[in-house]
PDB file of N, CA and C in Angstrom:
ATOM      1  N   UNK A   1      82.498 106.431  72.580  1.00  0.00           N
ATOM      2  CA  UNK A   1      81.603 106.254  73.369  1.00  0.00           C
ATOM      3  C   UNK A   1      81.119 107.226  74.383  1.00  0.00           C
ATOM      4  N   UNK A   2      80.177 108.309  74.742  1.00  0.00           N
ATOM      5  CA  UNK A   2      80.401 109.057  75.782  1.00  0.00           C
ATOM      6  C   UNK A   2      79.435 108.347  76.431  1.00  0.00           C
ATOM      7  N   UNK A   3      79.993 108.644  77.986  1.00  0.00           N
ATOM      8  CA  UNK A   3      78.541 108.197  79.325  1.00  0.00           C
ATOM      9  C   UNK A   3      77.769 109.935  79.488  1.00  0.00           C
ATOM     10  N   UNK A   4      76.581 109.130  80.060  1.00  0.00           N
ATOM     11  CA  UNK A   4      76.304 109.900  80.227  1.00  0.00           C
ATOM     12  C   UNK A   4      76.654 110.508  82.276  1.00  0.00           C
ATOM     13  N   UNK A   5      76.239 111.989  82.836  1.00  0.00           N
ATOM     14  CA  UNK A   5      77.223 112.284  84.134  1.00  0.00           C
ATOM     15  C   UNK A   5      76.100 110.864  85.016  1.00  0.00           C
ATOM     16  N   UNK A   6      74.944 111.149  85.400  1.00  0.00           N
ATOM     17  CA  UNK A   6      74.618 109.857  85.867  1.00  0.00           C
ATOM     18  C   UNK A   6      75.071 108.133  85.533  1.00  0.00           C
ATOM     19  N   UNK A   7      75.442 107.518  85.040  1.00  0.00           N
ATOM     20  CA  UNK A   7      76.048 106.867  83.976  1.00  0.00           C
ATOM     21  C   UNK A   7      77.799 106.662  84.344  1.00  0.00           C
ATOM     22  N   UNK A   8      78.154 108.375  84.395  1.00  0.00           N
ATOM     23  CA  UNK A   8      79.596 107.968  85.164  1.00  0.00           C
ATOM     24  C   UNK A   8      79.235 108.174  86.780  1.00  0.00           C
ATOM     25  N   UNK A   9      77.908 108.382  86.994  1.00  0.00           N
ATOM     26  CA  UNK A   9      77.709 108.567  89.098  1.00  0.00           C
ATOM     27  C   UNK A   9      77.510 107.595  89.532  1.00  0.00           C
ATOM     28  N   UNK A  10      76.632 106.385  89.108  1.00  0.00           N
ATOM     29  CA  UNK A  10      76.833 104.822  88.838  1.00  0.00           C
ATOM     30  C   UNK A  10      77.401 103.649  88.818  1.00  0.00           C
ATOM     31  N   UNK A  11      78.619 104.585  87.681  1.00  0.00           N
ATOM     32  CA  UNK A  11      80.433 103.491  87.781  1.00  0.00           C
ATOM     33  C   UNK A  11      80.413 104.010  89.296  1.00  0.00           C
ATOM     34  N   UNK A  12      81.268 105.192  89.401  1.00  0.00           N
ATOM     35  CA  UNK A  12      81.393 105.319  90.777  1.00  0.00           C
ATOM     36  C   UNK A  12      81.284 104.679  92.135  1.00  0.00           C
ATOM     37  N   UNK A  13      80.266 104.858  92.567  1.00  0.00           N
ATOM     38  CA  UNK A  13      79.331 104.619  93.072  1.00  0.00           C
ATOM     39  C   UNK A  13      79.294 103.096  93.529  1.00  0.00           C
ATOM     40  N   UNK A  14      79.478 102.007  92.186  1.00  0.00           N
ATOM     41  CA  UNK A  14      79.379 100.394  92.116  1.00  0.00           C
ATOM     42  C   UNK A  14      80.473 100.357  93.238  1.00  0.00           C
ATOM     43  N   UNK A  15      81.698 101.395  91.791  1.00  0.00           N
ATOM     44  CA  UNK A  15      83.247 101.059  92.571  1.00  0.00           C
ATOM     45  C   UNK A  15      83.522 101.094  93.711  1.00  0.00           C
ATOM     46  N   UNK A  16      82.720 101.979  94.607  1.00  0.00           N
ATOM     47  CA  UNK A  16      82.887 102.436  95.788  1.00  0.00           C
ATOM     48  C   UNK A  16      83.072 101.663  97.118  1.00  0.00           C
ATOM     49  N   UNK A  17      81.317 100.948  96.290  1.00  0.00           N
ATOM     50  CA  UNK A  17      80.589  99.975  96.998  1.00  0.00           C
ATOM     51  C   UNK A  17      81.730  98.573  96.904  1.00  0.00           C
ATOM     52  N   UNK A  18      81.992  98.386  95.887  1.00  0.00           N
ATOM     53  CA  UNK A  18      82.888  96.803  95.933  1.00  0.00           C
ATOM     54  C   UNK A  18      83.929  97.096  97.315  1.00  0.00           C
ATOM     55  N   UNK A  19      84.953  98.993  96.813  1.00  0.00           N
ATOM     56  CA  UNK A  19      85.873  99.535  98.048  1.00  0.00           C
ATOM     57  C   UNK A  19      86.180  99.012  99.258  1.00  0.00           C
ATOM     58  N   UNK A  20      84.822  99.603  99.115  1.00  0.00           N
ATOM     59  CA  UNK A  20      84.126  99.151 100.889  1.00  0.00           C
ATOM     60  C   UNK A  20      84.094  97.646 100.761  1.00  0.00           C
ATOM     61  N   UNK A  21      84.184  97.081 100.286  1.00  0.00           N
ATOM     62  CA  UNK A  21      83.411  95.055 100.591  1.00  0.00           C
ATOM     63  C   UNK A  21      85.214  95.425 101.457  1.00  0.00           C
ATOM     64  N   UNK A  22      85.368  95.602 100.218  1.00  0.00           N
ATOM     65  CA  UNK A  22      87.453  94.929 100.544  1.00  0.00           C
ATOM     66  C   UNK A  22      87.729  95.620 101.414  1.00  0.00           C
ATOM     67  N   UNK A  23      87.256  96.644 101.450  1.00  0.00           N
ATOM     68  CA  UNK A  23      87.827  96.696 102.548  1.00  0.00           C
ATOM     69  C   UNK A  23      87.868  96.976 104.175  1.00  0.00           C
ATOM     70  N   UNK A  24      86.547  95.801 104.141  1.00  0.00           N
ATOM     71  CA  UNK A  24      85.874  94.922 105.546  1.00  0.00           C
ATOM     72  C   UNK A  24      86.230  93.655 105.618  1.00  0.00           C
ATOM     73  N   UNK A  25      86.784  92.997 104.321  1.00  0.00           N
ATOM     74  CA  UNK A  25      86.830  91.539 104.602  1.00  0.00           C
ATOM     75  C   UNK A  25      89.001  92.125 104.896  1.00  0.00           C
ATOM     76  N   UNK A  26      89.123  92.867 104.432  1.00  0.00           N
ATOM     77  CA  UNK A  26      90.582  92.610 104.897  1.00  0.00           C
ATOM     78  C   UNK A  26      90.807  93.207 106.174  1.00  0.00           C
ATOM     79  N   UNK A  27      89.884  94.607 107.097  1.00  0.00           N
ATOM     80  CA  UNK A  27      89.824  94.094 108.024  1.00  0.00           C
ATOM     81  C   UNK A  27      90.001  93.007 108.502  1.00  0.00           C
ATOM     82  N   UNK A  28      89.015  92.315 108.250  1.00  0.00           N
ATOM     83  CA  UNK A  28      89.083  90.675 109.135  1.00  0.00           C
ATOM     84  C   UNK A  28      90.481  90.016 109.147  1.00  0.00           C
ATOM     85  N   UNK A  29      91.439  90.003 108.217  1.00  0.00           N
ATOM     86  CA  UNK A  29      92.539  89.165 107.976  1.00  0.00           C
ATOM     87  C   UNK A  29      93.577  89.237 109.220  1.00  0.00           C
ATOM     88  N   UNK A  30      94.131  88.810 109.605  1.00  0.00           N
ATOM     89  CA  UNK A  30      95.106  88.622 110.147  1.00  0.00           C
ATOM     90  C   UNK A  30      96.318  89.153 109.461  1.00  0.00           C
ATOM     91  N   UNK A  31      98.047  89.405 110.386  1.00  0.00           N
ATOM     92  CA  UNK A  31      98.793  89.945 109.600  1.00  0.00           C
ATOM     93  C   UNK A  31      98.986  89.038 109.056  1.00  0.00           C
ATOM     94  N   UNK A  32      98.983  87.890 109.878  1.00  0.00           N
ATOM     95  CA  UNK A  32      99.872  85.590 109.159  1.00  0.00           C
ATOM     96  C   UNK A  32      99.251  86.212 107.911  1.00  0.00           C
ATOM     97  N   UNK A  33      98.711  86.020 107.154  1.00  0.00           N
ATOM     98  CA  UNK A  33      97.193  85.955 106.221  1.00  0.00           C
ATOM     99  C   UNK A  33      97.283  86.440 104.862  1.00  0.00           C
ATOM    100  N   UNK A  34      97.843  85.658 103.700  1.00  0.00           N
ATOM    101  CA  UNK A  34      97.650  85.479 102.446  1.00  0.00           C
ATOM    102  C   UNK A  34      97.074  86.485 102.088  1.00  0.00           C
ATOM    103  N   UNK A  35      98.152  87.534 101.494  1.00  0.00           N
ATOM    104  CA  UNK A  35      96.785  88.466 100.268  1.00  0.00           C
ATOM    105  C   UNK A  35      96.971  88.685  98.965  1.00  0.00           C
ATOM    106  N   UNK A  36      96.539  88.282  98.056  1.00  0.00           N
ATOM    107  CA  UNK A  36      97.770  88.137  96.953  1.00  0.00           C
ATOM    108  C   UNK A  36      96.193  89.781  95.891  1.00  0.00           C
ATOM    109  N   UNK A  37      97.358  89.675  94.457  1.00  0.00           N
ATOM    110  CA  UNK A  37      96.619  90.100  93.955  1.00  0.00           C
ATOM    111  C   UNK A  37      95.611  90.366  92.570  1.00  0.00           C
ATOM    112  N   UNK A  38      95.286  89.881  91.514  1.00  0.00           N
ATOM    113  CA  UNK A  38      95.218  89.724  90.073  1.00  0.00           C
ATOM    114  C   UNK A  38      95.587  90.705  89.607  1.00  0.00           C
ATOM    115  N   UNK A  39      97.029  90.900  89.353  1.00  0.00           N
ATOM    116  CA  UNK A  39      97.762  91.479  87.905  1.00  0.00           C
ATOM    117  C   UNK A  39      97.961  90.533  87.094  1.00  0.00           C
ATOM    118  N   UNK A  40      96.588  91.456  85.209  1.00  0.00           N
ATOM    119  CA  UNK A  40      96.717  90.636  84.181  1.00  0.00           C
ATOM    120  C   UNK A  40      95.879  89.273  85.016  1.00  0.00           C
ATOM    121  N   UNK A  41      96.239  87.932  84.227  1.00  0.00           N
ATOM    122  CA  UNK A  41      96.937  86.700  84.139  1.00  0.00           C
ATOM    123  C   UNK A  41      96.754  86.288  86.174  1.00  0.00           C
ATOM    124  N   UNK A  42      97.843  86.634  86.293  1.00  0.00           N
ATOM    125  CA  UNK A  42      98.731  86.420  87.230  1.00  0.00           C
ATOM    126  C   UNK A  42      97.762  87.017  88.682  1.00  0.00           C
ATOM    127  N   UNK A  43      98.069  86.228  89.752  1.00  0.00           N
ATOM    128  CA  UNK A  43      98.154  86.319  91.338  1.00  0.00           C
ATOM    129  C   UNK A  43      99.554  86.812  92.201  1.00  0.00           C
ATOM    130  N   UNK A  44      99.501  88.001  92.699  1.00  0.00           N
ATOM    131  CA  UNK A  44     101.072  88.368  93.607  1.00  0.00           C
ATOM    132  C   UNK A  44     100.671  88.600  94.190  1.00  0.00           C
ATOM    133  N   UNK A  45     101.491  87.669  95.529  1.00  0.00           N
ATOM    134  CA  UNK A  45     101.426  88.177  96.668  1.00  0.00           C
ATOM    135  C   UNK A  45     101.705  89.566  97.440  1.00  0.00           C
ATOM    136  N   UNK A  46     100.785  90.446  97.778  1.00  0.00           N
ATOM    137  CA  UNK A  46     100.550  91.553  98.260  1.00  0.00           C
ATOM    138  C   UNK A  46     100.722  91.695 100.609  1.00  0.00           C
ATOM    139  N   UNK A  47     101.206  93.252 100.789  1.00  0.00           N
ATOM    140  CA  UNK A  47     101.101  93.023 102.029  1.00  0.00           C
ATOM    141  C   UNK A  47      99.915  93.414 102.869  1.00  0.00           C
ATOM    142  N   UNK A  48      99.516  92.764 103.771  1.00  0.00           N
ATOM    143  CA  UNK A  48      98.625  93.252 104.065  1.00  0.00           C
ATOM    144  C   UNK A  48      97.731  94.692 104.727  1.00  0.00           C
ATOM    145  N   UNK A  49      99.640  95.097 104.510  1.00  0.00           N
ATOM    146  CA  UNK A  49      99.042  96.648 104.980  1.00  0.00           C
ATOM    147  C   UNK A  49      99.655  97.780 103.666  1.00  0.00           C
ATOM    148  N   UNK A  50      99.392  97.624 103.126  1.00  0.00           N
ATOM    149  CA  UNK A  50      99.906  97.563 101.369  1.00  0.00           C
ATOM    150  C   UNK A  50      98.726  97.643 100.994  1.00  0.00           C
ATOM    151  N   UNK A  51      97.773  96.463 100.492  1.00  0.00           N
ATOM    152  CA  UNK A  51      97.210  96.336 100.368  1.00  0.00           C
ATOM    153  C   UNK A  51      95.811  96.914 100.826  1.00  0.00           C
ATOM    154  N   UNK A  52      95.514  96.967 101.873  1.00  0.00           N
ATOM    155  CA  UNK A  52      94.767  97.749 103.053  1.00  0.00           C
ATOM    156  C   UNK A  52      94.798  99.237 102.660  1.00  0.00           C
ATOM    157  N   UNK A  53      96.470  99.827 102.354  1.00  0.00           N
ATOM    158  CA  UNK A  53      96.749 101.680 101.907  1.00  0.00           C
ATOM    159  C   UNK A  53      96.286 101.588 100.273  1.00  0.00           C
ATOM    160  N   UNK A  54      95.873 101.258  99.594  1.00  0.00           N
ATOM    161  CA  UNK A  54      95.779 100.199  97.822  1.00  0.00           C
ATOM    162  C   UNK A  54      94.290 100.254  97.981  1.00  0.00           C
ATOM    163  N   UNK A  55      93.637 100.137  99.033  1.00  0.00           N
ATOM    164  CA  UNK A  55      92.058 100.573  99.318  1.00  0.00           C
ATOM    165  C   UNK A  55      91.872 101.313  99.351  1.00  0.00           C
ATOM    166  N   UNK A  56      92.108 102.055 100.839  1.00  0.00           N
ATOM    167  CA  UNK A  56      92.062 103.757 101.282  1.00  0.00           C
ATOM    168  C   UNK A  56      92.536 104.620  99.730  1.00  0.00           C
ATOM    169  N   UNK A  57      93.187 105.000  99.650  1.00  0.00           N
ATOM    170  CA  UNK A  57      94.063 105.568  98.388  1.00  0.00           C
ATOM    171  C   UNK A  57      92.462 105.329  96.992  1.00  0.00           C
ATOM    172  N   UNK A  58      92.327 104.450  96.754  1.00  0.00           N
ATOM    173  CA  UNK A  58      90.839 104.049  95.834  1.00  0.00           C
ATOM    174  C   UNK A  58      90.053 104.998  96.295  1.00  0.00           C
ATOM    175  N   UNK A  59      89.390 104.432  96.897  1.00  0.00           N
ATOM    176  CA  UNK A  59      88.693 104.738  97.915  1.00  0.00           C
ATOM    177  C   UNK A  59      88.840 106.581  98.370  1.00  0.00           C
ATOM    178  N   UNK A  60      89.520 107.475  98.664  1.00  0.00           N
ATOM    179  CA  UNK A  60      89.485 109.002  98.588  1.00  0.00           C
ATOM    180  C   UNK A  60      89.273 108.949  97.291  1.00  0.00           C
ATOM    181  N   UNK A  61      90.153 108.528  96.437  1.00  0.00           N
ATOM    182  CA  UNK A  61      90.025 109.279  94.804  1.00  0.00           C
ATOM    183  C   UNK A  61      88.708 108.943  94.120  1.00  0.00           C
ATOM    184  N   UNK A  62      87.584 107.906  94.244  1.00  0.00           N
ATOM    185  CA  UNK A  62      86.375 108.019  93.576  1.00  0.00           C
ATOM    186  C   UNK A  62      86.044 108.771  94.767  1.00  0.00           C
ATOM    187  N   UNK A  63      85.981 108.817  95.872  1.00  0.00           N
ATOM    188  CA  UNK A  63      85.220 109.927  96.585  1.00  0.00           C
ATOM    189  C   UNK A  63      84.696 111.134  95.881  1.00  0.00           C
ATOM    190  N   UNK A  64      86.284 111.505  95.379  1.00  0.00           N
ATOM    191  CA  UNK A  64      86.287 113.234  95.069  1.00  0.00           C
ATOM    192  C   UNK A  64      86.186 113.002  93.450  1.00  0.00           C
ATOM    193  N   UNK A  65      86.270 112.381  93.047  1.00  0.00           N
ATOM    194  CA  UNK A  65      85.578 112.490  91.724  1.00  0.00           C
ATOM    195  C   UNK A  65      83.835 112.581  91.981  1.00  0.00           C
ATOM    196  N   UNK A  66      83.456 111.449  92.488  1.00  0.00           N
ATOM    197  CA  UNK A  66      82.370 112.077  93.125  1.00  0.00           C
ATOM    198  C   UNK A  66      81.662 113.723  94.031  1.00  0.00           C
TER     199      UNK A  66
END
C-alpha cells in the first residue's frame, strides 16, 4: 500500500498535534500524580519525567521527518 507524500505529511502532522496535546496535559501534572502508558492491552505505570522525555523525543523525531 503506497501512501502519497501529502498523505504521509498529513499523518505526521496529526501525530505531532496529538503529541503536543499530550505534552500540554503532562505539563499540568504534578510529580506526585500517576502516569500510565498503554503497552498492548496493559497499562504500565511510568515516571512523569520519563513520560515527558518520551513525548519530547517523539515530537523531535516527527519534526525531523517533516
